[in-house]
Amino acid sequence: MLKGKHALVTGSTSGIGLAMAKALAGQGANVMLNGFGDADEIEQIRLGLESEFGVKVLYSGADLSKPDQIEEMMKMAASDFGGVDILINNAGIQYTALVEDFPVEKWDAIIAINLSSAYHTTRLALPHMKKQNWGRVINTASAHGLVASPQKAAYVAAKHGIVGFTKVVALETAETGITANSICPGWVRTELVEKQIKARAEENNISVEEAAKDLVSDKHPSKTFVTPEQIGQTAVFLCSPAADQMTGTSLSVDGGWTAQ
Ligand code: NAD
């Protein structure tokens, strides 16, 4: 379905982003990966995707907290791919503390990576999308883009921000073949969440598996984690012709969390 399309998935060296990159490659899209990690492991992932799906896979190690590095990454996408047709803004970090204890540098980093980076990639990707009258901007928001939890001030602010930013992009591109949507996952058991599970296990003196069960059951009426693959397939759906008229919306994939 996506043969000949070029996708950039930020934060795709692990977790949800990697699953999205795989899902798009599985549909024939060429993909640029981005994110941190061990260079050899990332190269294995890159080569693995190329050989499994027969697509071209590039990697940019741009630090998305730095606008100049984002510009370099977008220049690389323009020169090696001819531009980005499918932009998935997915990179994100978490930090938990009460507002009065929240370290200023953590606040700044979360806003830069989880929110401002999407503005920079999107502003640089839109001219190409507009020229060809087709494009997809998909932002990984969160259930925390729609509702709040204590101790997550920066994350909740950034995720609510990205839901709003997505709506503006949708309105500004409404008469074109470009759509912009947010995906709002509930709990997905990735590295980002594993840290929170371990902290909960230590705090309550329970096993990691018990802590995982408590964490998901607290928020998901389904009491079941969302899988990265389910988010990958949600992104594929948003790239399909069935979603041509879906724009400016947010899709919850959260086991019923935000229905409560
Ligand atoms: P993850 O930690 O597995 O992946 C995060 C990715 O972002 C990694 O590839 C990491 O290298 C990259 N990254 C971090 N800082 C970066 C930076 N400065 N520059 C470039 N890349 C950077 O976590 P994940 O759970 O897969 O998170 C992916 C997205 O999904 C995030 O935006 C997160 O907020 C969102 N999300 C996660 C969950 C969940 O339960 N896991 C729920 C809702 C939303």
PDB file of C-alpha atoms and ligand atoms in Angstrom, residues 10-18 34-37 61-66 89-94 113-114 140-144 155 159 183-193 195-196 225, ligand 1:
ATOM      1  CA  THR A  10      11.345   9.816  15.177  1.00  0.00           C
ATOM      2  CA  GLY A  11      12.331   7.832  18.259  1.00  0.00           C
ATOM      3  CA  SER A  12      12.226   4.567  16.335  1.00  0.00           C
ATOM      4  CA  THR A  13      15.225   2.724  17.773  1.00  0.00           C
ATOM      5  CA  SER A  14      12.943   1.026  20.303  1.00  0.00           C
ATOM      6  CA  GLY A  15       9.385   0.575  21.533  1.00  0.00           C
ATOM      7  CA  ILE A  16       6.411   2.093  19.744  1.00  0.00           C
ATOM      8  CA  GLY A  17       8.477   3.957  17.134  1.00  0.00           C
ATOM      9  CA  LEU A  18      10.293   0.810  16.059  1.00  0.00           C
ATOM     10  CA  ASN A  34      15.919   8.072  14.410  1.00  0.00           C
ATOM     11  CA  GLY A  35      16.754   7.738  18.068  1.00  0.00           C
ATOM     12  CA  PHE A  36      19.467   6.791  20.499  1.00  0.00           C
ATOM     13  CA  GLY A  37      21.055   3.452  21.322  1.00  0.00           C
ATOM     14  CA  GLY A  61      21.049   9.992  15.141  1.00  0.00           C
ATOM     15  CA  ALA A  62      19.747  13.554  15.494  1.00  0.00           C
ATOM     16  CA  ASP A  63      19.090  14.664  19.065  1.00  0.00           C
ATOM     17  CA  LEU A  64      15.563  16.024  18.836  1.00  0.00           C
ATOM     18  CA  SER A  65      16.086  18.434  21.698  1.00  0.00           C
ATOM     19  CA  LYS A  66      18.339  20.378  19.288  1.00  0.00           C
ATOM     20  CA  ASN A  89       6.591  12.394  15.477  1.00  0.00           C
ATOM     21  CA  ASN A  90       7.074   9.768  18.133  1.00  0.00           C
ATOM     22  CA  ALA A  91      10.242  10.466  20.148  1.00  0.00           C
ATOM     23  CA  GLY A  92       9.455  11.043  23.781  1.00  0.00           C
ATOM     24  CA  ILE A  93      10.785  10.885  27.316  1.00  0.00           C
ATOM     25  CA  GLN A  94       9.172  10.825  30.740  1.00  0.00           C
ATOM     26  CA  ILE A 113      11.625  16.463  22.750  1.00  0.00           C
ATOM     27  CA  ASN A 114       7.924  15.596  23.206  1.00  0.00           C
ATOM     28  CA  THR A 140       2.280   9.904  19.036  1.00  0.00           C
ATOM     29  CA  ALA A 141       0.488  11.751  21.806  1.00  0.00           C
ATOM     30  CA  SER A 142      -0.831   9.711  24.742  1.00  0.00           C
ATOM     31  CA  ALA A 143      -3.875   9.175  26.924  1.00  0.00           C
ATOM     32  CA  HIS A 144      -2.023  11.949  28.768  1.00  0.00           C
ATOM     33  CA  TYR A 155       4.633  15.172  29.966  1.00  0.00           C
ATOM     34  CA  LYS A 159       1.070  15.728  25.161  1.00  0.00           C
ATOM     35  CA  ILE A 183      -2.569   8.573  18.291  1.00  0.00           C
ATOM     36  CA  CYS A 184      -3.205   8.418  22.035  1.00  0.00           C
ATOM     37  CA  PRO A 185      -1.922   5.145  23.453  1.00  0.00           C
ATOM     38  CA  GLY A 186      -2.600   3.999  26.979  1.00  0.00           C
ATOM     39  CA  TRP A 187       0.045   1.850  28.686  1.00  0.00           C
ATOM     40  CA  VAL A 188       2.418   0.114  26.291  1.00  0.00           C
ATOM     41  CA  ARG A 189       5.140  -1.999  27.911  1.00  0.00           C
ATOM     42  CA  THR A 190       8.239  -0.306  26.510  1.00  0.00           C
ATOM     43  CA  GLU A 191      11.460   0.947  28.088  1.00  0.00           C
ATOM     44  CA  LEU A 192       9.728   4.210  29.000  1.00  0.00           C
ATOM     45  CA  VAL A 193       7.109   2.361  31.053  1.00  0.00           C
ATOM     46  CA  LYS A 195      11.173   2.305  34.449  1.00  0.00           C
ATOM     47  CA  GLN A 196       7.844   3.305  36.009  1.00  0.00           C
ATOM     48  CA  PHE A 225      -1.365  -3.540  27.977  1.00  0.00           C
TER      49      PHE A 225
HETATM   50  P1  NAD B   1      10.953   4.202  24.278  1.00  0.00           P
HETATM   51  O1  NAD B   1      11.774   4.746  25.391  1.00  0.00           O
HETATM   52  O2  NAD B   1      11.032   2.749  23.968  1.00  0.00           O
HETATM   53  O3  NAD B   1      11.231   5.004  22.929  1.00  0.00           O
HETATM   54  C1  NAD B   1      11.567   6.365  22.912  1.00  0.00           C
HETATM   55  C2  NAD B   1      12.349   6.646  21.650  1.00  0.00           C
HETATM   56  O4  NAD B   1      12.664   8.032  21.605  1.00  0.00           O
HETATM   57  C3  NAD B   1      13.683   5.893  21.583  1.00  0.00           C
HETATM   58  O5  NAD B   1      13.942   5.519  20.243  1.00  0.00           O
HETATM   59  C4  NAD B   1      14.674   6.944  22.054  1.00  0.00           C
HETATM   60  O6  NAD B   1      16.000   6.711  21.590  1.00  0.00           O
HETATM   61  C5  NAD B   1      14.074   8.169  21.408  1.00  0.00           C
HETATM   62  N1  NAD B   1      14.532   9.421  21.989  1.00  0.00           N
HETATM   63  C6  NAD B   1      14.526   9.801  23.283  1.00  0.00           C
HETATM   64  N2  NAD B   1      15.088  11.024  23.407  1.00  0.00           N
HETATM   65  C7  NAD B   1      15.446  11.424  22.159  1.00  0.00           C
HETATM   66  C8  NAD B   1      16.074  12.583  21.632  1.00  0.00           C
HETATM   67  N3  NAD B   1      16.467  13.595  22.410  1.00  0.00           N
HETATM   68  N4  NAD B   1      16.290  12.628  20.305  1.00  0.00           N
HETATM   69  C9  NAD B   1      15.943  11.594  19.484  1.00  0.00           C
HETATM   70  N5  NAD B   1      15.346  10.484  19.929  1.00  0.00           N
HETATM   71  C10 NAD B   1      15.094  10.401  21.258  1.00  0.00           C
HETATM   72  O7  NAD B   1       9.471   4.612  24.676  1.00  0.00           O
HETATM   73  P2  NAD B   1       8.061   4.409  23.934  1.00  0.00           P
HETATM   74  O8  NAD B   1       7.113   4.027  25.002  1.00  0.00           O
HETATM   75  O9  NAD B   1       8.164   3.601  22.719  1.00  0.00           O
HETATM   76  O10 NAD B   1       7.713   5.930  23.565  1.00  0.00           O
HETATM   77  C11 NAD B   1       7.469   6.376  22.251  1.00  0.00           C
HETATM   78  C12 NAD B   1       6.418   7.467  22.290  1.00  0.00           C
HETATM   79  O11 NAD B   1       5.184   6.912  22.747  1.00  0.00           O
HETATM   80  C13 NAD B   1       6.744   8.621  23.245  1.00  0.00           C
HETATM   81  O12 NAD B   1       6.358   9.842  22.645  1.00  0.00           O
HETATM   82  C14 NAD B   1       5.853   8.337  24.434  1.00  0.00           C
HETATM   83  O13 NAD B   1       5.542   9.488  25.146  1.00  0.00           O
HETATM   84  C15 NAD B   1       4.646   7.749  23.740  1.00  0.00           C
HETATM   85  N6  NAD B   1       3.758   6.982  24.586  1.00  0.00           N
HETATM   86  C16 NAD B   1       4.202   5.870  25.233  1.00  0.00           C
HETATM   87  C17 NAD B   1       3.317   5.151  26.013  1.00  0.00           C
HETATM   88  C18 NAD B   1       3.723   3.912  26.747  1.00  0.00           C
HETATM   89  O14 NAD B   1       2.944   3.427  27.574  1.00  0.00           O
HETATM   90  N7  NAD B   1       4.879   3.344  26.468  1.00  0.00           N
HETATM   91  C19 NAD B   1       2.002   5.578  26.153  1.00  0.00           C
HETATM   92  C20 NAD B   1       1.594   6.719  25.472  1.00  0.00           C
HETATM   93  C21 NAD B   1       2.478   7.411  24.694  1.00  0.00           C
END
